Amino acid sequence: MTIRPVKTAVFPVGGQGTRFLPATKAVPKELLPVVDRPLLQYAVDEALAAGIERMVFVTARGKNALEDYFDVAGELVASLKAKGKTAELAVLETTQLSPGQIAYVRQQEPAGLGHAVWCARHIVGDDAFAVLLPDELLWNPANPALAAMHDVYRQRGGNVISVLEVPDEHTNRYGIVTPGAIDGLVTEVKGLVEKPKAGTAPSRLAAIGRYILQPEVMTILSAGKRGAGNEIQLTDAMAELIGVQPFHALTFTGTRFDCGDKAGHITANIALALERDDVGPAVREWLKAQVI
Ligand code: UTP
């Protein structure tokens, strides 16, 4: 079995972010901050920690701010230098990627996650690749989600997805795994179903927005088959690889924040703020005062 290296990550950021209107009228959801870093920055940091070298953003109309964010802010840098603001300059440096490390592709219609991934097919080429949904903030600085998946991939090859157990009543919101053999945190994937109807889910193991996939998934997506919600579903395309290629799910160990949802985003801000030396004490004090 050839284990193709994973050097490219695809970030589908073409969604409309309707749950965050009116903010997302002007600001892409992926640039909403958690404390002071945009959601997308957390996902890029996670990709870098997993050894990813090339980032592909699948964007859409109205998302130009994403390109500006990753560009060098020449005037800002000059002004910070002139004012001797070295701490702020250092923060900017932590966000800077090399020239050519990022590519942008437009998803011309919001036809679903599978369609967004397929838009990156020419850049991905014949390599295995990662997909990260930035609105899923998977927080585990000691063992970031994609790096842990990459370790599993190096041993087992094929396709690896990140999963978490969700409550029964939430299974109809996710891609759900039919589990096979279990080896610690790694579960063999025997089947996948997108948003199963209440009471029909094969398990409570839900896909949570991190994938390492073989390029053959692009060929399957090329058929443009519509699934749940009349969208081209990544889950349906992945399901066709089961039995053809190795397919495993790694249970995420850490805290997951669904930042595509308002409550999840607020919780992420509070949780990550509490971990920080600069804002943590003030936030903790305020929170304590709220507890009746
Ligand atoms: P969501 O289901 O959260 O949709 O997409 P959304 O449009 O971003 O947000 P709401 O529901 O309107 O508030 C899950 C992920 O898939 C991407 C989104 O950008 C997000 O990362 N996506 C979804 C696309 O890139 N293109 C699509 O056509 C659909």
Tab-separated table of C-alpha atoms and ligand atoms in Angstrom:
chain	number	residue	atom	x	y	z
A	1	MET	CA	0.000	0.000	0.000
A	2	THR	CA	1.438	3.390	-1.005
A	3	ILE	CA	0.970	6.072	1.614
A	4	ARG	CA	0.942	9.335	-0.293
A	5	PRO	CA	2.232	12.310	1.729
A	6	VAL	CA	-0.281	14.948	2.840
A	7	LYS	CA	1.090	18.376	1.942
A	8	THR	CA	-2.046	20.232	0.812
A	9	ALA	CA	-5.023	21.371	2.866
A	10	VAL	CA	-8.330	22.583	1.448
A	11	PHE	CA	-10.343	25.098	3.488
A	12	PRO	CA	-13.927	25.359	2.204
A	13	VAL	CA	-14.886	28.917	3.070
A	14	GLY	CA	-17.613	29.502	0.513
A	15	GLY	CA	-20.550	29.282	2.910
A	16	GLN	CA	-22.855	32.274	3.410
A	17	GLY	CA	-22.755	32.204	7.213
A	18	THR	CA	-26.428	33.095	7.486
A	19	ARG	CA	-26.485	32.237	11.195
A	20	PHE	CA	-24.211	35.216	11.821
A	21	LEU	CA	-26.188	37.835	9.921
A	22	PRO	CA	-25.976	40.773	9.967
A	23	ALA	CA	-22.221	40.565	10.785
A	24	THR	CA	-21.566	38.281	7.798
A	25	LYS	CA	-23.053	40.842	5.403
A	26	ALA	CA	-19.603	42.442	5.390
A	27	VAL	CA	-17.280	40.103	7.315
A	28	PRO	CA	-16.708	36.496	6.212
A	29	LYS	CA	-17.680	34.106	9.022
A	30	GLU	CA	-14.153	32.671	8.939
A	31	LEU	CA	-12.715	36.044	9.972
A	32	LEU	CA	-14.868	36.364	13.086
A	33	PRO	CA	-12.409	36.401	15.982
A	34	VAL	CA	-12.110	34.025	18.889
A	35	VAL	CA	-10.502	36.429	21.374
A	36	ASP	CA	-8.232	38.163	18.846
A	37	ARG	CA	-7.423	35.594	16.156
A	38	PRO	CA	-9.815	34.880	13.295
A	39	LEU	CA	-11.349	31.418	13.153
A	40	LEU	CA	-9.487	30.726	9.934
A	41	GLN	CA	-6.166	31.442	11.641
A	42	TYR	CA	-6.788	28.645	14.154
A	43	ALA	CA	-7.427	26.217	11.290
A	44	VAL	CA	-4.306	27.356	9.402
A	45	ASP	CA	-2.212	26.981	12.582
A	46	GLU	CA	-3.626	23.468	13.007
A	47	ALA	CA	-2.693	22.612	9.403
A	48	LEU	CA	0.851	23.943	9.857
A	49	ALA	CA	1.220	21.881	13.048
A	50	ALA	CA	0.343	18.788	10.986
A	51	GLY	CA	3.095	19.511	8.432
A	52	ILE	CA	0.838	20.958	5.730
A	53	GLU	CA	2.772	23.156	3.266
A	54	ARG	CA	0.110	24.363	0.820
A	55	MET	CA	-3.227	25.961	1.713
A	56	VAL	CA	-6.126	26.144	-0.741
A	57	PHE	CA	-9.030	28.397	0.194
A	58	VAL	CA	-12.250	27.735	-1.645
A	59	THR	CA	-13.919	31.121	-1.375
A	60	ALA	CA	-16.951	32.856	-2.845
A	61	ARG	CA	-18.194	36.308	-3.801
A	62	GLY	CA	-17.927	38.825	-0.988
A	63	LYS	CA	-15.020	37.035	0.695
A	64	ASN	CA	-12.163	39.225	-0.574
A	65	ALA	CA	-11.255	40.158	2.999
A	66	LEU	CA	-9.821	36.645	3.374
A	67	GLU	CA	-7.153	37.408	0.760
A	68	ASP	CA	-6.320	40.724	2.410
A	69	TYR	CA	-5.960	39.005	5.758
A	70	PHE	CA	-3.176	36.707	4.530
A	71	ASP	CA	-1.436	39.438	2.521
A	72	VAL	CA	1.464	41.488	3.922
A	73	ALA	CA	-0.059	44.633	5.439
A	74	GLY	CA	2.787	46.908	4.238
A	75	GLU	CA	1.487	50.228	5.554
A	76	LEU	CA	0.481	48.746	8.887
A	77	VAL	CA	3.906	47.113	9.336
A	78	ALA	CA	5.665	50.394	8.491
A	79	SER	CA	3.518	52.324	10.923
A	80	LEU	CA	4.046	49.781	13.743
A	81	LYS	CA	7.803	49.867	13.110
A	82	ALA	CA	7.842	53.665	13.218
A	83	LYS	CA	6.041	53.575	16.575
A	84	GLY	CA	8.336	50.842	17.972
A	85	LYS	CA	5.362	48.485	18.513
A	86	THR	CA	7.434	45.296	18.524
A	87	ALA	CA	4.870	43.115	20.337
A	88	GLU	CA	2.218	43.884	17.712
A	89	LEU	CA	4.736	43.243	14.904
A	90	ALA	CA	5.535	39.866	16.449
A	91	VAL	CA	1.816	38.995	16.489
A	92	LEU	CA	1.545	39.841	12.785
A	93	GLU	CA	4.533	37.626	12.035
A	94	THR	CA	2.767	34.613	13.539
A	95	THR	CA	0.135	34.916	10.794
A	96	GLN	CA	2.444	35.337	7.800
A	97	LEU	CA	2.637	32.541	5.247
A	98	SER	CA	5.287	32.393	2.502
A	99	PRO	CA	4.585	33.720	-0.989
A	100	GLY	CA	2.941	30.979	-3.035
A	101	GLN	CA	1.891	28.974	0.001
A	102	ILE	CA	-1.760	29.938	-0.498
A	103	ALA	CA	-4.011	29.464	-3.499
A	104	TYR	CA	-7.573	30.744	-3.856
A	105	VAL	CA	-10.348	29.111	-5.868
A	106	ARG	CA	-13.863	30.487	-6.254
A	107	GLN	CA	-16.873	28.288	-5.606
A	108	GLN	CA	-19.287	29.909	-8.020
A	109	GLU	CA	-22.479	28.618	-6.362
A	110	PRO	CA	-23.058	27.332	-2.817
A	111	ALA	CA	-23.748	23.785	-4.034
A	112	GLY	CA	-22.514	22.066	-0.877
A	113	LEU	CA	-19.354	20.971	0.898
A	114	GLY	CA	-18.568	18.236	-1.630
A	115	HIS	CA	-18.812	20.766	-4.444
A	116	ALA	CA	-16.526	23.176	-2.572
A	117	VAL	CA	-13.868	20.467	-2.123
A	118	TRP	CA	-14.184	19.460	-5.782
A	119	CYS	CA	-13.451	23.072	-6.826
A	120	ALA	CA	-9.883	22.495	-5.528
A	121	ARG	CA	-9.269	19.352	-7.631
A	122	HIS	CA	-6.717	20.831	-10.048
A	123	ILE	CA	-4.567	22.160	-7.216
A	124	VAL	CA	-4.816	18.960	-5.176
A	125	GLY	CA	-3.841	16.848	-8.206
A	126	ASP	CA	-2.857	13.236	-7.455
A	127	ASP	CA	-1.892	13.744	-3.817
A	128	ALA	CA	-3.687	12.807	-0.631
A	129	PHE	CA	-4.999	16.001	0.954
A	130	ALA	CA	-6.581	17.374	4.099
A	131	VAL	CA	-9.863	19.278	4.458
A	132	LEU	CA	-10.457	21.584	7.423
A	133	LEU	CA	-13.738	23.380	8.133
A	134	PRO	CA	-12.610	26.509	9.974
A	135	ASP	CA	-15.906	27.058	11.766
A	136	GLU	CA	-15.213	23.866	13.718
A	137	LEU	CA	-12.637	24.984	16.273
A	138	LEU	CA	-10.947	21.828	17.566
A	139	TRP	CA	-8.921	22.959	20.542
A	140	ASN	CA	-6.109	20.765	21.774
A	141	PRO	CA	-2.818	22.686	21.697
A	142	ALA	CA	-0.903	19.674	23.105
A	143	ASN	CA	-2.115	17.302	20.366
A	144	PRO	CA	-3.847	19.236	17.558
A	145	ALA	CA	-6.570	17.324	15.715
A	146	LEU	CA	-5.075	17.187	12.216
A	147	ALA	CA	-1.595	16.233	13.486
A	148	ALA	CA	-3.122	13.341	15.444
A	149	MET	CA	-5.048	12.255	12.322
A	150	HIS	CA	-1.850	12.508	10.273
A	151	ASP	CA	-0.175	10.063	12.684
A	152	VAL	CA	-3.030	7.584	12.197
A	153	TYR	CA	-2.813	8.110	8.416
A	154	ARG	CA	0.930	7.385	8.348
A	155	GLN	CA	0.227	4.009	9.975
A	156	ARG	CA	-2.941	3.024	8.152
A	157	GLY	CA	-3.060	5.026	4.900
A	158	GLY	CA	-6.337	5.570	3.059
A	159	ASN	CA	-8.834	8.037	4.492
A	160	VAL	CA	-9.018	9.324	8.062
A	161	ILE	CA	-11.740	11.542	9.516
A	162	SER	CA	-12.130	13.151	12.908
A	163	VAL	CA	-15.208	12.198	14.927
A	164	LEU	CA	-16.885	12.840	18.264
A	165	GLU	CA	-19.836	11.198	19.997
A	166	VAL	CA	-22.832	13.519	19.857
A	167	PRO	CA	-26.166	13.196	21.692
A	168	ASP	CA	-28.763	10.993	19.955
A	169	GLU	CA	-30.982	13.975	19.209
A	170	HIS	CA	-28.152	15.736	17.313
A	171	THR	CA	-27.196	12.921	14.929
A	172	ASN	CA	-29.480	14.380	12.231
A	173	ARG	CA	-27.121	17.392	11.922
A	174	TYR	CA	-23.949	15.481	10.948
A	175	GLY	CA	-22.312	12.861	8.772
A	176	ILE	CA	-22.591	9.729	10.949
A	177	VAL	CA	-20.289	6.696	10.940
A	178	THR	CA	-21.310	3.038	10.823
A	179	PRO	CA	-18.574	1.657	13.076
A	180	GLY	CA	-16.493	-1.480	12.476
A	181	ALA	CA	-13.507	-2.697	14.517
A	182	ILE	CA	-12.419	-0.388	17.340
A	183	ASP	CA	-8.758	0.034	18.313
A	184	GLY	CA	-8.484	2.612	21.107
A	185	LEU	CA	-9.469	5.952	19.607
A	186	VAL	CA	-9.436	4.603	16.046
A	187	THR	CA	-12.641	3.137	14.615
A	188	GLU	CA	-12.897	1.389	11.282
A	189	VAL	CA	-15.498	3.131	9.121
A	190	LYS	CA	-17.937	0.658	7.558
A	191	GLY	CA	-20.421	3.212	6.330
A	192	LEU	CA	-21.244	6.931	6.326
A	193	VAL	CA	-24.598	8.649	6.149
A	194	GLU	CA	-25.221	12.400	5.940
A	195	LYS	CA	-27.829	13.844	8.316
A	196	PRO	CA	-29.728	10.590	9.042
A	197	LYS	CA	-33.394	11.031	9.992
A	198	ALA	CA	-34.140	10.919	13.732
A	199	GLY	CA	-33.995	7.376	15.074
A	200	THR	CA	-32.128	5.937	12.062
A	201	ALA	CA	-28.492	6.890	12.857
A	202	PRO	CA	-26.085	3.914	12.772
A	203	SER	CA	-24.133	5.341	15.758
A	204	ARG	CA	-23.513	8.609	17.586
A	205	LEU	CA	-20.066	9.069	15.971
A	206	ALA	CA	-20.264	12.329	14.036
A	207	ALA	CA	-17.774	13.792	11.542
A	208	ILE	CA	-16.550	17.122	12.906
A	209	GLY	CA	-14.894	18.904	10.027
A	210	ARG	CA	-11.432	17.357	9.613
A	211	TYR	CA	-10.635	14.916	6.832
A	212	ILE	CA	-7.565	13.292	5.254
A	213	LEU	CA	-8.674	11.997	1.889
A	214	GLN	CA	-7.326	10.219	-1.145
A	215	PRO	CA	-7.545	12.106	-4.464
A	216	GLU	CA	-9.953	9.481	-5.879
A	217	VAL	CA	-12.716	11.259	-3.938
A	218	MET	CA	-12.444	14.047	-6.531
A	219	THR	CA	-13.367	11.638	-9.336
A	220	ILE	CA	-16.452	10.595	-7.380
A	221	LEU	CA	-17.380	14.239	-6.729
A	222	SER	CA	-17.054	14.975	-10.463
A	223	ALA	CA	-20.335	13.108	-11.002
A	224	GLY	CA	-22.054	15.998	-9.183
A	225	LYS	CA	-24.584	13.742	-7.431
A	226	ARG	CA	-26.925	15.665	-5.137
A	227	GLY	CA	-27.707	14.337	-1.669
A	228	ALA	CA	-29.235	15.669	1.574
A	229	GLY	CA	-30.558	19.217	1.180
A	230	ASN	CA	-30.100	18.844	-2.600
A	231	GLU	CA	-26.397	19.630	-2.079
A	232	ILE	CA	-23.324	17.798	-3.361
A	233	GLN	CA	-22.297	16.097	-0.127
A	234	LEU	CA	-18.715	15.215	0.772
A	235	THR	CA	-20.078	12.464	3.015
A	236	ASP	CA	-21.755	10.690	0.072
A	237	ALA	CA	-18.542	10.786	-1.995
A	238	MET	CA	-16.471	9.509	0.943
A	239	ALA	CA	-18.962	6.681	1.463
A	240	GLU	CA	-18.106	5.362	-2.014
A	241	LEU	CA	-14.466	4.898	-0.953
A	242	ILE	CA	-15.391	2.579	1.940
A	243	GLY	CA	-14.398	-0.996	1.124
A	244	VAL	CA	-12.217	0.248	-1.741
A	245	GLN	CA	-9.603	2.025	0.385
A	246	PRO	CA	-8.804	1.898	4.122
A	247	PHE	CA	-11.149	4.231	6.016
A	248	HIS	CA	-10.809	5.125	9.697
A	249	ALA	CA	-12.245	7.605	12.162
A	250	LEU	CA	-10.146	9.071	14.970
A	251	THR	CA	-12.052	10.266	18.023
A	252	PHE	CA	-10.930	13.801	18.820
A	253	THR	CA	-9.476	14.334	22.271
A	254	GLY	CA	-9.833	17.980	23.184
A	255	THR	CA	-12.579	20.560	23.229
A	256	ARG	CA	-14.685	21.115	20.146
A	257	PHE	CA	-16.453	24.430	19.594
A	258	ASP	CA	-18.995	24.670	16.790
A	259	CYS	CA	-18.249	28.267	15.898
A	260	GLY	CA	-20.698	28.196	12.992
A	261	ASP	CA	-23.298	28.474	15.748
A	262	LYS	CA	-23.676	31.607	17.887
A	263	ALA	CA	-23.654	29.811	21.255
A	264	GLY	CA	-20.622	27.742	20.215
A	265	HIS	CA	-18.769	30.857	19.111
A	266	ILE	CA	-19.492	32.702	22.352
A	267	THR	CA	-18.428	29.661	24.392
A	268	ALA	CA	-15.165	29.405	22.434
A	269	ASN	CA	-14.416	33.063	23.160
A	270	ILE	CA	-14.984	32.588	26.877
A	271	ALA	CA	-13.051	29.302	27.110
A	272	LEU	CA	-10.013	30.525	25.195
A	273	ALA	CA	-10.041	33.894	26.964
A	274	LEU	CA	-9.933	32.119	30.330
A	275	GLU	CA	-6.748	30.317	29.242
A	276	ARG	CA	-4.929	33.569	28.476
A	277	ASP	CA	-2.777	35.595	30.844
A	278	ASP	CA	-3.726	38.942	29.319
A	279	VAL	CA	-7.534	38.786	29.353
A	280	GLY	CA	-8.173	35.662	31.466
A	281	PRO	CA	-8.223	37.274	34.938
A	282	ALA	CA	-10.694	40.019	33.974
A	283	VAL	CA	-13.032	37.594	32.188
A	284	ARG	CA	-12.890	35.155	35.131
A	285	GLU	CA	-13.740	37.912	37.597
A	286	TRP	CA	-16.690	39.060	35.512
A	287	LEU	CA	-17.953	35.487	35.093
A	288	LYS	CA	-17.775	34.792	38.822
A	289	ALA	CA	-19.906	37.842	39.479
A	290	GLN	CA	-22.585	36.482	37.108
A	291	VAL	CA	-22.954	33.153	38.943
A	292	ILE	CA	-25.976	33.467	41.206
B	1	UTP	P1	-22.435	25.471	6.896
B	1	UTP	O1	-23.396	24.377	6.818
B	1	UTP	O2	-22.029	25.941	8.245
B	1	UTP	O3	-22.990	26.686	6.037
B	1	UTP	O4	-21.136	25.007	6.091
B	1	UTP	P2	-22.612	28.207	6.067
B	1	UTP	O5	-23.186	28.864	4.868
B	1	UTP	O6	-21.120	28.378	6.244
B	1	UTP	O7	-23.288	28.798	7.386
B	1	UTP	P3	-24.854	29.031	7.760
B	1	UTP	O8	-25.430	27.695	8.059
B	1	UTP	O9	-25.517	29.725	6.590
B	1	UTP	O10	-24.786	29.932	8.957
B	1	UTP	C1	-20.162	24.144	6.641
B	1	UTP	C2	-18.823	24.429	5.979
B	1	UTP	O11	-18.869	24.142	4.581
B	1	UTP	C3	-18.542	25.303	3.824
B	1	UTP	C4	-18.770	26.473	4.762
B	1	UTP	O12	-17.966	27.576	4.402
B	1	UTP	C5	-18.378	25.878	6.108
B	1	UTP	O13	-16.966	25.862	6.272
B	1	UTP	N1	-19.377	25.334	2.612
B	1	UTP	C6	-20.675	24.941	2.687
B	1	UTP	C7	-18.839	25.739	1.420
B	1	UTP	O14	-17.633	26.105	1.350
B	1	UTP	N2	-19.632	25.739	0.320
B	1	UTP	C8	-20.928	25.339	0.359
B	1	UTP	O15	-21.587	25.333	-0.705
B	1	UTP	C9	-21.467	24.941	1.577
